[in-house]
Amino acid sequence: MNEKLEILQCLIKNRAFAPSASALAKDLGFSNKKATIYRLMKGETKDSTVDEIWNKLLEEHCLTETNLYNLARIFEGAAHFSDLLLPEMNRKHPKWLRYLLLMLTDDDYEDCSSRFQQEVAPVLKDLKTDKPDVYWGIVTVIYMRCRQIDPYKLGIKRASNLLIDELDSILFQWYPERADAHEVAFNLKELSYGTNLWKIIEYCIILFRRYTEPDFSKYASQIMRLFNWGEVSYWRIPDCSYLQGSEVWLFVEYSLGRATNGFYVVLRLEAGKDNQTFLLKDALTYCFWTIDQDGEPPILQACRGANTQKEWCFYLYEYDEENGLLHLDANPDTGNLFDLPETLQKIHTDHPKGKDEKVWSVILRKWEKEQGEAVFQQALERISGRTYLDDTYQVKDVCINRTSLTLSIEQDGHTVDYRIPIDEYEFLANISPTQYVLIVRREEDGVIYAEWPNLGYGIKLSEFTIVQ
């Protein structure tokens, strides 16, 4: 039997892209040929028709063939493993579904039957390791069906937000150190634009993986591209000369451990009264989405604010490498919410061309050396929603052994040791003394945390014991 036909039948039956076969036919432009979809469900179509519908799905939803294969595995896996998992649960208990989710998240099958532990648990564990997108998609579908959430009756946006809220609430309670994942949950709700079940599953997969995989940010960064602009680059309005009130844009590259993928922290600066001063007018993050397929539009996702105050705006972009010009075209549905320039011109600080660029280069190098770090810190605090307490709490040393982790922090001219058992948080067992750690106050709750920003972990400083 045609493998593509089987996958399409599975996806249509499970309403992956539309609430019914008729609705899918309309979405794919088959309004006058609805019978085609029904014949496909009966296996009565030609292979050429199967290919046509297959390609239409890929094009309409910007998917790859791997996406469709994985999605079919998710629905088939959800049906298969539900039949094996649910008999293991005491469904009379009011929190049985929460326990099921914990079991699947923690790989804790001790309370299951010996047969389940021997035959099913190993398969689930391997699937989680080898195919995490499929695994977490299966978990999402099982959870939705046990909760009896019908996204098409409830509404896609409402169902998506409901699921993200519920899962985030549970996961953040289990992983309180993952504030970064908690923030991702909010971002997913704000950015959700899907019109079908597939997008809901995709958002939940991202949420699960962000909470449970320490290195997921490196994997996720593959959807964002970096340019060969250097770690720090400066930009101006084309041919704009230096004078008071002129704007310059500072782009700082964040690679997240990958050479070609990551994002930019962007500072909008205004020249002050003298050539040593620039005022911070705005701070944003720029994510240039990776183009995986021919015909995909080059999209810039710009973000302003932190935590629950984040705003997004989307632009089409074009980079003219030869002339060092970055062109932006705002989404017409939202307009230029952030008032970004339509064109920016790169300033070649290493090899300036022309008098204006030479003037900019000299001034910016001097500013970067004398004030740049302080202004950049101010921008980071705006973007992250954190106040960095380096002046008050300076981490001097990190020591870890088999039982505890100790932070030696300089306060008021003397060193104080803060200690926490490593079994308090699973990630502590994998911490290295060389990994960057700092002390911050989070804007959202006003509490002081020890954070490992490159790993996305944070623990309240009050949870540490001061060693006398």
CSV table of C-alpha atoms in Angstrom, one decimal:
chain,number,residue,atom,x,y,z
A,1,MET,CA,0.0,0.0,0.0
A,2,ASN,CA,1.1,3.6,-0.7
A,3,GLU,CA,2.9,4.8,2.5
A,4,LYS,CA,1.9,8.4,1.8
A,5,LEU,CA,-1.7,7.3,1.5
A,6,GLU,CA,-1.6,5.7,4.9
A,7,ILE,CA,-0.1,8.8,6.4
A,8,LEU,CA,-2.6,11.1,4.9
A,9,GLN,CA,-5.5,8.9,6.0
A,10,CYS,CA,-4.1,8.9,9.6
A,11,LEU,CA,-3.7,12.7,9.6
A,12,ILE,CA,-7.2,13.3,8.2
A,13,LYS,CA,-8.8,10.8,10.5
A,14,ASN,CA,-7.1,12.5,13.5
A,15,ARG,CA,-8.0,16.0,12.2
A,16,ALA,CA,-4.4,17.2,12.3
A,17,PHE,CA,-5.0,20.1,9.9
A,18,ALA,CA,-8.8,20.6,9.9
A,19,PRO,CA,-11.9,19.5,11.8
A,20,SER,CA,-13.2,17.4,9.0
A,21,ALA,CA,-12.4,16.0,5.6
A,22,SER,CA,-14.7,18.6,4.0
A,23,ALA,CA,-12.9,21.5,5.8
A,24,LEU,CA,-9.5,20.1,4.7
A,25,ALA,CA,-10.7,20.0,1.1
A,26,LYS,CA,-11.7,23.7,1.3
A,27,ASP,CA,-8.4,24.7,3.0
A,28,LEU,CA,-6.4,22.9,0.3
A,29,GLY,CA,-8.4,24.4,-2.6
A,30,PHE,CA,-10.4,21.3,-3.4
A,31,SER,CA,-13.7,23.0,-2.7
A,32,ASN,CA,-15.1,21.7,-6.0
A,33,LYS,CA,-13.5,18.3,-5.5
A,34,LYS,CA,-14.5,17.3,-2.0
A,35,ALA,CA,-15.2,13.8,-3.1
A,36,THR,CA,-11.5,13.5,-3.8
A,37,ILE,CA,-10.7,13.6,-0.1
A,38,TYR,CA,-13.4,11.1,0.7
A,39,ARG,CA,-12.1,8.7,-2.0
A,40,LEU,CA,-8.7,9.1,-0.5
A,41,MET,CA,-10.0,8.0,2.9
A,42,LYS,CA,-11.4,4.9,1.2
A,43,GLY,CA,-8.1,4.2,-0.7
A,44,GLU,CA,-9.8,4.7,-4.0
A,45,THR,CA,-7.5,7.5,-5.5
A,46,LYS,CA,-4.6,7.3,-7.9
A,47,ASP,CA,-1.0,7.7,-6.7
A,48,SER,CA,-0.8,11.0,-8.6
A,49,THR,CA,-3.8,12.3,-6.5
A,50,VAL,CA,-2.2,11.2,-3.3
A,51,ASP,CA,1.0,13.1,-4.3
A,52,GLU,CA,-1.0,16.2,-5.2
A,53,ILE,CA,-2.7,16.3,-1.8
A,54,TRP,CA,0.6,15.5,0.0
A,55,ASN,CA,2.4,18.3,-1.7
A,56,LYS,CA,-0.5,20.7,-1.1
A,57,LEU,CA,-0.3,20.0,2.6
A,58,LEU,CA,3.4,20.6,2.6
A,59,GLU,CA,3.0,23.9,0.8
A,60,GLU,CA,0.0,25.2,2.7
A,61,HIS,CA,1.5,24.6,6.1
A,62,CYS,CA,5.2,25.1,5.3
A,63,LEU,CA,6.1,21.6,6.4
A,64,THR,CA,8.7,19.0,5.5
A,65,GLU,CA,8.0,15.4,4.7
A,66,THR,CA,9.6,14.5,8.0
A,67,ASN,CA,7.0,16.6,9.8
A,68,LEU,CA,4.2,14.5,8.2
A,69,TYR,CA,5.9,11.2,9.0
A,70,ASN,CA,6.4,12.3,12.6
A,71,LEU,CA,2.9,13.6,13.0
A,72,ALA,CA,1.5,10.2,11.8
A,73,ARG,CA,3.8,8.4,14.3
A,74,ILE,CA,2.5,10.8,17.1
A,75,PHE,CA,-1.2,9.9,16.4
A,76,GLU,CA,-0.5,6.2,16.0
A,77,GLY,CA,1.7,6.2,19.1
A,78,ALA,CA,-0.9,8.0,21.2
A,79,ALA,CA,-3.5,5.4,20.4
A,80,HIS,CA,-1.1,2.5,21.0
A,81,PHE,CA,0.4,3.7,24.3
A,82,SER,CA,-2.9,5.0,25.7
A,83,ASP,CA,-4.1,1.4,25.6
A,84,LEU,CA,-1.0,0.3,27.5
A,85,LEU,CA,-0.7,3.3,29.9
A,86,LEU,CA,-4.3,3.9,31.1
A,87,PRO,CA,-4.8,0.4,32.6
A,88,GLU,CA,-1.8,1.1,34.8
A,89,MET,CA,-3.4,4.2,36.4
A,90,ASN,CA,-5.9,4.5,39.2
A,91,ARG,CA,-8.3,6.7,37.3
A,92,LYS,CA,-10.6,7.1,40.3
A,93,HIS,CA,-7.9,9.2,42.0
A,94,PRO,CA,-8.5,12.9,41.3
A,95,LYS,CA,-4.9,13.6,40.3
A,96,TRP,CA,-4.4,10.5,38.2
A,97,LEU,CA,-3.7,12.4,35.0
A,98,ARG,CA,-1.1,14.5,36.8
A,99,TYR,CA,0.6,11.3,38.0
A,100,LEU,CA,0.6,10.0,34.4
A,101,LEU,CA,2.3,13.1,33.2
A,102,LEU,CA,4.9,12.9,35.9
A,103,MET,CA,5.6,9.3,35.1
A,104,LEU,CA,6.1,10.1,31.4
A,105,THR,CA,8.2,13.1,32.2
A,106,ASP,CA,10.4,11.5,34.8
A,107,ASP,CA,10.6,8.0,33.3
A,108,ASP,CA,9.4,6.7,36.7
A,109,TYR,CA,7.5,3.4,36.1
A,110,GLU,CA,8.1,1.8,39.5
A,111,ASP,CA,4.4,1.7,40.4
A,112,CYS,CA,3.5,0.0,37.1
A,113,SER,CA,3.1,-3.7,36.6
A,114,SER,CA,6.2,-5.8,36.1
A,115,ARG,CA,5.1,-6.6,32.6
A,116,PHE,CA,4.8,-2.9,31.7
A,117,GLN,CA,8.2,-2.2,33.2
A,118,GLN,CA,9.8,-5.0,31.2
A,119,GLU,CA,8.0,-4.6,27.9
A,120,VAL,CA,6.7,-1.1,27.5
A,121,ALA,CA,8.8,1.2,29.7
A,122,PRO,CA,12.1,0.5,27.8
A,123,VAL,CA,10.3,1.4,24.5
A,124,LEU,CA,9.1,4.7,25.9
A,125,LYS,CA,12.5,5.6,27.3
A,126,ASP,CA,14.2,4.8,24.0
A,127,LEU,CA,11.6,6.8,22.0
A,128,LYS,CA,12.1,9.8,24.3
A,129,THR,CA,15.9,9.7,23.7
A,130,ASP,CA,15.8,8.9,19.9
A,131,LYS,CA,12.7,10.8,18.7
A,132,PRO,CA,11.9,13.5,21.3
A,133,ASP,CA,9.5,15.4,19.0
A,134,VAL,CA,7.5,12.2,18.4
A,135,TYR,CA,7.6,11.2,22.1
A,136,TRP,CA,6.4,14.6,23.5
A,137,GLY,CA,3.9,14.8,20.7
A,138,ILE,CA,2.4,11.5,21.9
A,139,VAL,CA,2.4,12.8,25.5
A,140,THR,CA,0.6,15.9,24.4
A,141,VAL,CA,-2.1,14.0,22.4
A,142,ILE,CA,-2.7,11.6,25.3
A,143,TYR,CA,-3.0,14.4,27.7
A,144,MET,CA,-5.4,16.3,25.5
A,145,ARG,CA,-7.6,13.2,25.0
A,146,CYS,CA,-7.6,12.4,28.7
A,147,ARG,CA,-8.7,16.0,29.4
A,148,GLN,CA,-11.3,15.7,26.6
A,149,ILE,CA,-10.1,18.9,25.0
A,150,ASP,CA,-11.5,19.3,21.4
A,151,PRO,CA,-9.5,22.2,19.9
A,152,TYR,CA,-12.0,22.7,17.1
A,153,LYS,CA,-15.0,23.0,19.4
A,154,LEU,CA,-13.1,25.1,22.0
A,155,GLY,CA,-11.3,27.2,19.4
A,156,ILE,CA,-7.6,26.7,18.4
A,157,LYS,CA,-6.3,29.8,20.2
A,158,ARG,CA,-8.2,29.1,23.4
A,159,ALA,CA,-7.3,25.4,23.4
A,160,SER,CA,-3.7,26.2,22.8
A,161,ASN,CA,-3.5,28.7,25.6
A,162,LEU,CA,-5.4,26.3,28.0
A,163,LEU,CA,-3.0,23.5,27.3
A,164,ILE,CA,0.1,25.6,27.6
A,165,ASP,CA,-1.1,27.2,30.8
A,166,GLU,CA,-1.9,23.8,32.4
A,167,LEU,CA,1.3,22.1,31.3
A,168,ASP,CA,3.5,25.1,32.2
A,169,SER,CA,1.9,25.2,35.7
A,170,ILE,CA,2.7,21.5,36.3
A,171,LEU,CA,6.1,21.6,34.8
A,172,PHE,CA,7.2,24.8,36.5
A,173,GLN,CA,6.2,23.2,39.8
A,174,TRP,CA,8.4,20.2,39.0
A,175,TYR,CA,11.3,22.3,37.5
A,176,PRO,CA,11.2,25.6,39.5
A,177,GLU,CA,14.8,26.2,38.4
A,178,ARG,CA,13.7,26.6,34.7
A,179,ALA,CA,12.5,30.2,34.7
A,180,ASP,CA,13.6,30.4,31.0
A,181,ALA,CA,11.2,27.6,30.1
A,182,HIS,CA,8.4,29.3,32.1
A,183,GLU,CA,9.0,32.5,30.1
A,184,VAL,CA,8.9,30.4,26.9
A,185,ALA,CA,5.4,29.3,27.9
A,186,PHE,CA,4.2,32.9,27.9
A,187,ASN,CA,6.0,33.6,24.6
A,188,LEU,CA,4.3,30.6,23.0
A,189,LYS,CA,0.9,31.9,24.0
A,190,GLU,CA,1.6,35.4,22.6
A,191,LEU,CA,3.1,34.1,19.4
A,192,SER,CA,0.6,31.3,18.7
A,193,TYR,CA,-1.0,31.8,15.3
A,194,GLY,CA,-2.0,28.3,14.4
A,195,THR,CA,-5.4,27.3,13.0
A,196,ASN,CA,-5.2,23.6,13.6
A,197,LEU,CA,-4.3,20.8,16.0
A,198,TRP,CA,-0.8,20.3,14.5
A,199,LYS,CA,0.3,23.8,15.7
A,200,ILE,CA,-1.0,23.1,19.2
A,201,ILE,CA,1.0,19.9,19.3
A,202,GLU,CA,4.1,21.7,18.0
A,203,TYR,CA,3.9,24.4,20.7
A,204,CYS,CA,3.5,21.7,23.5
A,205,ILE,CA,6.5,19.8,22.2
A,206,ILE,CA,8.6,22.9,22.4
A,207,LEU,CA,7.4,23.5,26.0
A,208,PHE,CA,8.1,19.9,27.1
A,209,ARG,CA,11.6,19.9,25.5
A,210,ARG,CA,12.5,23.3,26.9
A,211,TYR,CA,11.7,22.1,30.5
A,212,THR,CA,13.3,18.7,30.2
A,213,GLU,CA,16.4,19.1,28.0
A,214,PRO,CA,19.2,21.3,29.3
A,215,ASP,CA,20.7,21.8,25.8
A,216,PHE,CA,17.4,22.4,23.9
A,217,SER,CA,18.2,26.1,23.5
A,218,LYS,CA,21.1,25.1,21.2
A,219,TYR,CA,18.8,22.8,19.2
A,220,ALA,CA,16.1,25.4,19.0
A,221,SER,CA,18.6,28.1,17.9
A,222,GLN,CA,18.8,26.3,14.5
A,223,ILE,CA,15.7,28.1,13.5
A,224,MET,CA,17.6,31.4,13.8
A,225,ARG,CA,20.5,32.4,11.6
A,226,LEU,CA,23.6,34.6,12.2
A,227,PHE,CA,25.4,36.7,9.6
A,228,ASN,CA,29.0,37.3,9.2
A,229,TRP,CA,28.8,40.6,10.9
A,230,GLY,CA,31.2,39.8,13.8
A,231,GLU,CA,30.4,39.5,17.5
A,232,VAL,CA,29.8,43.3,17.7
A,233,SER,CA,28.7,45.5,14.8
A,234,TYR,CA,27.4,49.1,14.4
A,235,TRP,CA,24.8,50.4,12.0
A,236,ARG,CA,23.5,53.8,10.9
A,237,ILE,CA,20.8,55.3,8.7
A,238,PRO,CA,22.5,55.3,5.2
A,239,ASP,CA,25.0,58.1,4.9
A,240,CYS,CA,24.0,59.7,8.2
A,241,SER,CA,26.8,61.8,9.6
A,242,TYR,CA,27.7,61.9,13.3
A,243,LEU,CA,26.1,64.8,15.2
A,244,GLN,CA,24.0,65.3,18.3
A,245,GLY,CA,20.7,63.4,18.0
A,246,SER,CA,22.0,61.0,15.3
A,247,GLU,CA,21.2,57.4,15.8
A,248,VAL,CA,23.4,54.4,15.7
A,249,TRP,CA,22.5,50.8,16.2
A,250,LEU,CA,24.6,48.2,18.1
A,251,PHE,CA,24.2,44.5,17.2
A,252,VAL,CA,25.7,42.0,19.7
A,253,GLU,CA,25.7,38.4,18.5
A,254,TYR,CA,24.5,35.5,20.8
A,255,SER,CA,25.5,32.2,19.3
A,256,LEU,CA,24.1,29.8,22.0
A,257,GLY,CA,27.0,27.4,21.4
A,258,ARG,CA,26.6,27.2,17.6
A,259,ALA,CA,28.7,29.0,14.9
A,260,THR,CA,26.0,29.9,12.5
A,261,ASN,CA,22.8,30.0,14.6
A,262,GLY,CA,21.6,32.4,17.3
A,263,PHE,CA,20.1,35.8,17.8
A,264,TYR,CA,21.2,39.5,18.3
A,265,VAL,CA,20.8,41.9,21.2
A,266,VAL,CA,20.2,45.2,19.5
A,267,LEU,CA,20.7,48.6,21.2
A,268,ARG,CA,19.2,51.8,19.7
A,269,LEU,CA,21.6,54.6,20.7
A,270,GLU,CA,21.3,58.4,20.3
A,271,ALA,CA,24.4,60.6,20.1
A,272,GLY,CA,24.6,63.0,23.1
A,273,LYS,CA,26.0,66.5,23.6
A,274,ASP,CA,29.6,65.4,23.4
A,275,ASN,CA,31.4,62.7,21.4
A,276,GLN,CA,31.7,60.4,24.5
A,277,THR,CA,28.0,60.0,25.3
A,278,PHE,CA,25.3,57.9,23.7
A,279,LEU,CA,21.8,57.6,25.2
A,280,LEU,CA,20.1,54.2,25.3
A,281,LYS,CA,16.8,54.8,23.4
A,282,ASP,CA,15.6,51.2,23.0
A,283,ALA,CA,16.8,47.6,23.5
A,284,LEU,CA,15.5,44.7,21.5
A,285,THR,CA,16.3,41.2,20.3
A,286,TYR,CA,16.4,40.3,16.6
A,287,CYS,CA,15.8,36.7,15.4
A,288,PHE,CA,16.4,36.2,11.7
A,289,TRP,CA,14.5,33.0,10.9
A,290,THR,CA,16.4,30.3,9.0
A,291,ILE,CA,15.3,29.7,5.5
A,292,ASP,CA,15.0,25.9,5.0
A,293,GLN,CA,13.0,25.7,1.7
A,294,ASP,CA,13.0,27.6,-1.5
A,295,GLY,CA,10.3,30.2,-1.6
A,296,GLU,CA,10.2,30.8,2.2
A,297,PRO,CA,10.1,34.5,3.1
A,298,PRO,CA,13.1,35.9,5.0
A,299,ILE,CA,11.5,36.9,8.3
A,300,LEU,CA,12.9,39.0,11.2
A,301,GLN,CA,11.2,38.6,14.5
A,302,ALA,CA,11.9,41.6,16.7
A,303,CYS,CA,11.1,41.5,20.4
A,304,ARG,CA,11.0,44.3,23.0
A,305,GLY,CA,10.5,44.0,26.8
A,306,ALA,CA,10.8,41.1,29.3
A,307,ASN,CA,8.7,38.4,30.9
A,308,THR,CA,5.0,39.2,30.6
A,309,GLN,CA,5.7,42.6,29.1
A,310,LYS,CA,7.1,41.3,25.9
A,311,GLU,CA,6.0,42.6,22.5
A,312,TRP,CA,6.8,41.2,19.1
A,313,CYS,CA,6.8,42.7,15.6
A,314,PHE,CA,7.6,40.8,12.3
A,315,TYR,CA,9.4,42.1,9.3
A,316,LEU,CA,10.5,40.8,5.9
A,317,TYR,CA,14.2,41.5,5.5
A,318,GLU,CA,16.8,41.6,2.8
A,319,TYR,CA,20.6,41.9,3.4
A,320,ASP,CA,22.7,43.4,0.7
A,321,GLU,CA,26.1,42.1,1.6
A,322,GLU,CA,28.0,43.9,-1.1
A,323,ASN,CA,26.8,47.3,0.1
A,324,GLY,CA,26.3,46.4,3.8
A,325,LEU,CA,22.6,47.3,3.8
A,326,LEU,CA,19.9,45.7,5.8
A,327,HIS,CA,16.4,46.4,4.5
A,328,LEU,CA,13.2,45.9,6.5
A,329,ASP,CA,9.6,45.7,5.4
A,330,ALA,CA,7.1,45.7,8.3
A,331,ASN,CA,4.2,43.2,8.4
A,332,PRO,CA,1.3,45.2,6.9
A,333,ASP,CA,-1.2,43.7,9.3
A,334,THR,CA,0.6,45.2,12.3
A,335,GLY,CA,2.6,48.0,10.8
A,336,ASN,CA,6.0,49.2,12.0
A,337,LEU,CA,5.2,48.9,15.8
A,338,PHE,CA,8.8,49.4,16.9
A,339,ASP,CA,9.5,52.3,14.4
A,340,LEU,CA,12.5,50.6,13.0
A,341,PRO,CA,14.4,52.2,10.1
A,342,GLU,CA,13.5,50.8,6.7
A,343,THR,CA,17.3,50.6,5.9
A,344,LEU,CA,20.4,50.4,8.0
A,345,GLN,CA,24.0,50.6,6.8
A,346,LYS,CA,26.8,48.7,8.4
A,347,ILE,CA,29.7,50.9,9.7
A,348,HIS,CA,33.0,49.2,8.9
A,349,THR,CA,34.8,50.1,12.1
A,350,ASP,CA,37.8,47.9,11.2
A,351,HIS,CA,38.3,49.4,7.7
A,352,PRO,CA,36.2,52.6,7.5
A,353,LYS,CA,35.4,54.0,4.1
A,354,GLY,CA,35.0,57.7,3.7
A,355,LYS,CA,35.2,60.6,6.1
A,356,ASP,CA,31.8,60.0,7.8
A,357,GLU,CA,32.5,56.4,8.5
A,358,LYS,CA,36.0,57.2,9.8
A,359,VAL,CA,34.4,59.7,12.3
A,360,TRP,CA,31.8,57.2,13.4
A,361,SER,CA,34.5,54.5,13.9
A,362,VAL,CA,36.8,56.7,16.1
A,363,ILE,CA,33.9,57.8,18.3
A,364,LEU,CA,32.3,54.4,18.6
A,365,ARG,CA,35.5,52.7,19.5
A,366,LYS,CA,36.2,55.3,22.2
A,367,TRP,CA,32.6,55.0,23.6
A,368,GLU,CA,32.8,51.2,23.6
A,369,LYS,CA,36.0,51.2,25.6
A,370,GLU,CA,34.8,53.8,28.2
A,371,GLN,CA,31.0,53.4,28.5
A,372,GLY,CA,29.9,50.6,26.2
A,373,GLU,CA,29.9,47.9,28.9
A,374,ALA,CA,27.7,49.9,31.3
A,375,VAL,CA,25.2,50.8,28.6
A,376,PHE,CA,25.0,47.3,27.3
A,377,GLN,CA,24.4,46.0,30.9
A,378,GLN,CA,21.5,48.4,31.1
A,379,ALA,CA,20.1,47.1,27.9
A,380,LEU,CA,20.4,43.5,29.1
A,381,GLU,CA,18.5,44.3,32.2
A,382,ARG,CA,15.7,45.7,30.1
A,383,ILE,CA,15.5,42.6,27.9
A,384,SER,CA,16.0,40.0,30.6
A,385,GLY,CA,13.9,41.5,33.4
A,386,ARG,CA,16.8,41.1,35.7
A,387,THR,CA,19.0,43.5,37.7
A,388,TYR,CA,22.6,42.2,37.8
A,389,LEU,CA,24.0,42.4,41.3
A,390,ASP,CA,27.7,42.1,40.5
A,391,ASP,CA,28.6,45.1,42.6
A,392,THR,CA,26.9,43.6,45.7
A,393,TYR,CA,27.3,39.9,45.2
A,394,GLN,CA,30.4,38.9,43.3
A,395,VAL,CA,30.9,35.2,42.8
A,396,LYS,CA,34.5,34.4,43.5
A,397,ASP,CA,34.5,30.6,43.4
A,398,VAL,CA,32.3,27.6,42.7
A,399,CYS,CA,33.0,24.3,44.5
A,400,ILE,CA,31.1,21.0,43.9
A,401,ASN,CA,31.5,17.6,45.4
A,402,ARG,CA,29.4,14.5,45.6
A,403,THR,CA,27.0,16.0,48.2
A,404,SER,CA,26.8,19.8,47.7
A,405,LEU,CA,27.5,22.8,45.7
A,406,THR,CA,29.1,25.9,47.3
A,407,LEU,CA,29.2,29.4,45.9
A,408,SER,CA,31.8,31.7,47.5
A,409,ILE,CA,30.4,35.2,47.2
A,410,GLU,CA,32.1,38.5,48.1
A,411,GLN,CA,29.8,40.8,50.0
A,412,ASP,CA,30.7,44.0,51.8
A,413,GLY,CA,34.4,43.3,51.5
A,414,HIS,CA,34.3,39.7,52.9
A,415,THR,CA,33.6,36.3,51.4
A,416,VAL,CA,30.4,34.3,52.3
A,417,ASP,CA,29.9,30.7,51.4
A,418,TYR,CA,26.4,29.6,50.2
A,419,ARG,CA,25.8,25.9,50.1
A,420,ILE,CA,23.1,23.7,48.7
A,421,PRO,CA,22.8,19.8,48.5
A,422,ILE,CA,23.1,18.7,44.9
A,423,ASP,CA,20.2,16.3,45.3
A,424,GLU,CA,17.9,19.4,45.7
A,425,TYR,CA,18.0,19.9,41.9
A,426,GLU,CA,18.8,17.3,39.3
A,427,PHE,CA,20.9,19.7,37.2
A,428,LEU,CA,23.3,20.5,40.0
A,429,ALA,CA,25.0,17.1,39.6
A,430,ASN,CA,26.1,18.2,36.1
A,431,ILE,CA,27.3,21.7,37.0
A,432,SER,CA,30.9,22.5,36.3
A,433,PRO,CA,32.8,25.1,38.4
A,434,THR,CA,33.9,26.8,35.2
A,435,GLN,CA,30.3,27.5,34.1
A,436,TYR,CA,29.2,31.1,34.3
A,437,VAL,CA,27.1,31.9,37.3
A,438,LEU,CA,25.9,35.3,38.5
A,439,ILE,CA,23.6,36.8,41.1
A,440,VAL,CA,20.5,38.7,39.9
A,441,ARG,CA,17.2,40.2,41.2
A,442,ARG,CA,14.3,39.2,39.0
A,443,GLU,CA,11.9,42.0,38.2
A,444,GLU,CA,8.8,39.8,38.2
A,445,ASP,CA,9.1,38.9,41.9
A,446,GLY,CA,11.9,41.0,43.3
A,447,VAL,CA,13.7,37.9,44.6
A,448,ILE,CA,17.5,37.4,44.4
A,449,TYR,CA,18.6,34.3,42.4
A,450,ALA,CA,21.8,32.5,41.6
A,451,GLU,CA,21.6,31.9,37.8
A,452,TRP,CA,23.5,30.0,35.2
A,453,PRO,CA,22.4,32.0,32.2
A,454,ASN,CA,24.1,29.9,29.6
A,455,LEU,CA,22.2,26.9,30.9
A,456,GLY,CA,18.9,28.5,31.7
A,457,TYR,CA,18.8,27.5,35.4
A,458,GLY,CA,18.2,29.6,38.5
A,459,ILE,CA,17.8,29.0,42.2
A,460,LYS,CA,16.6,31.4,44.9
A,461,LEU,CA,19.6,32.5,46.9
A,462,SER,CA,17.5,32.0,50.0
A,463,GLU,CA,17.4,28.3,49.4
A,464,PHE,CA,21.2,28.1,50.0
A,465,THR,CA,22.5,27.7,53.5
A,466,ILE,CA,25.1,30.2,54.7
A,467,VAL,CA,28.2,28.3,55.9
A,468,GLN,CA,29.5,29.8,59.1
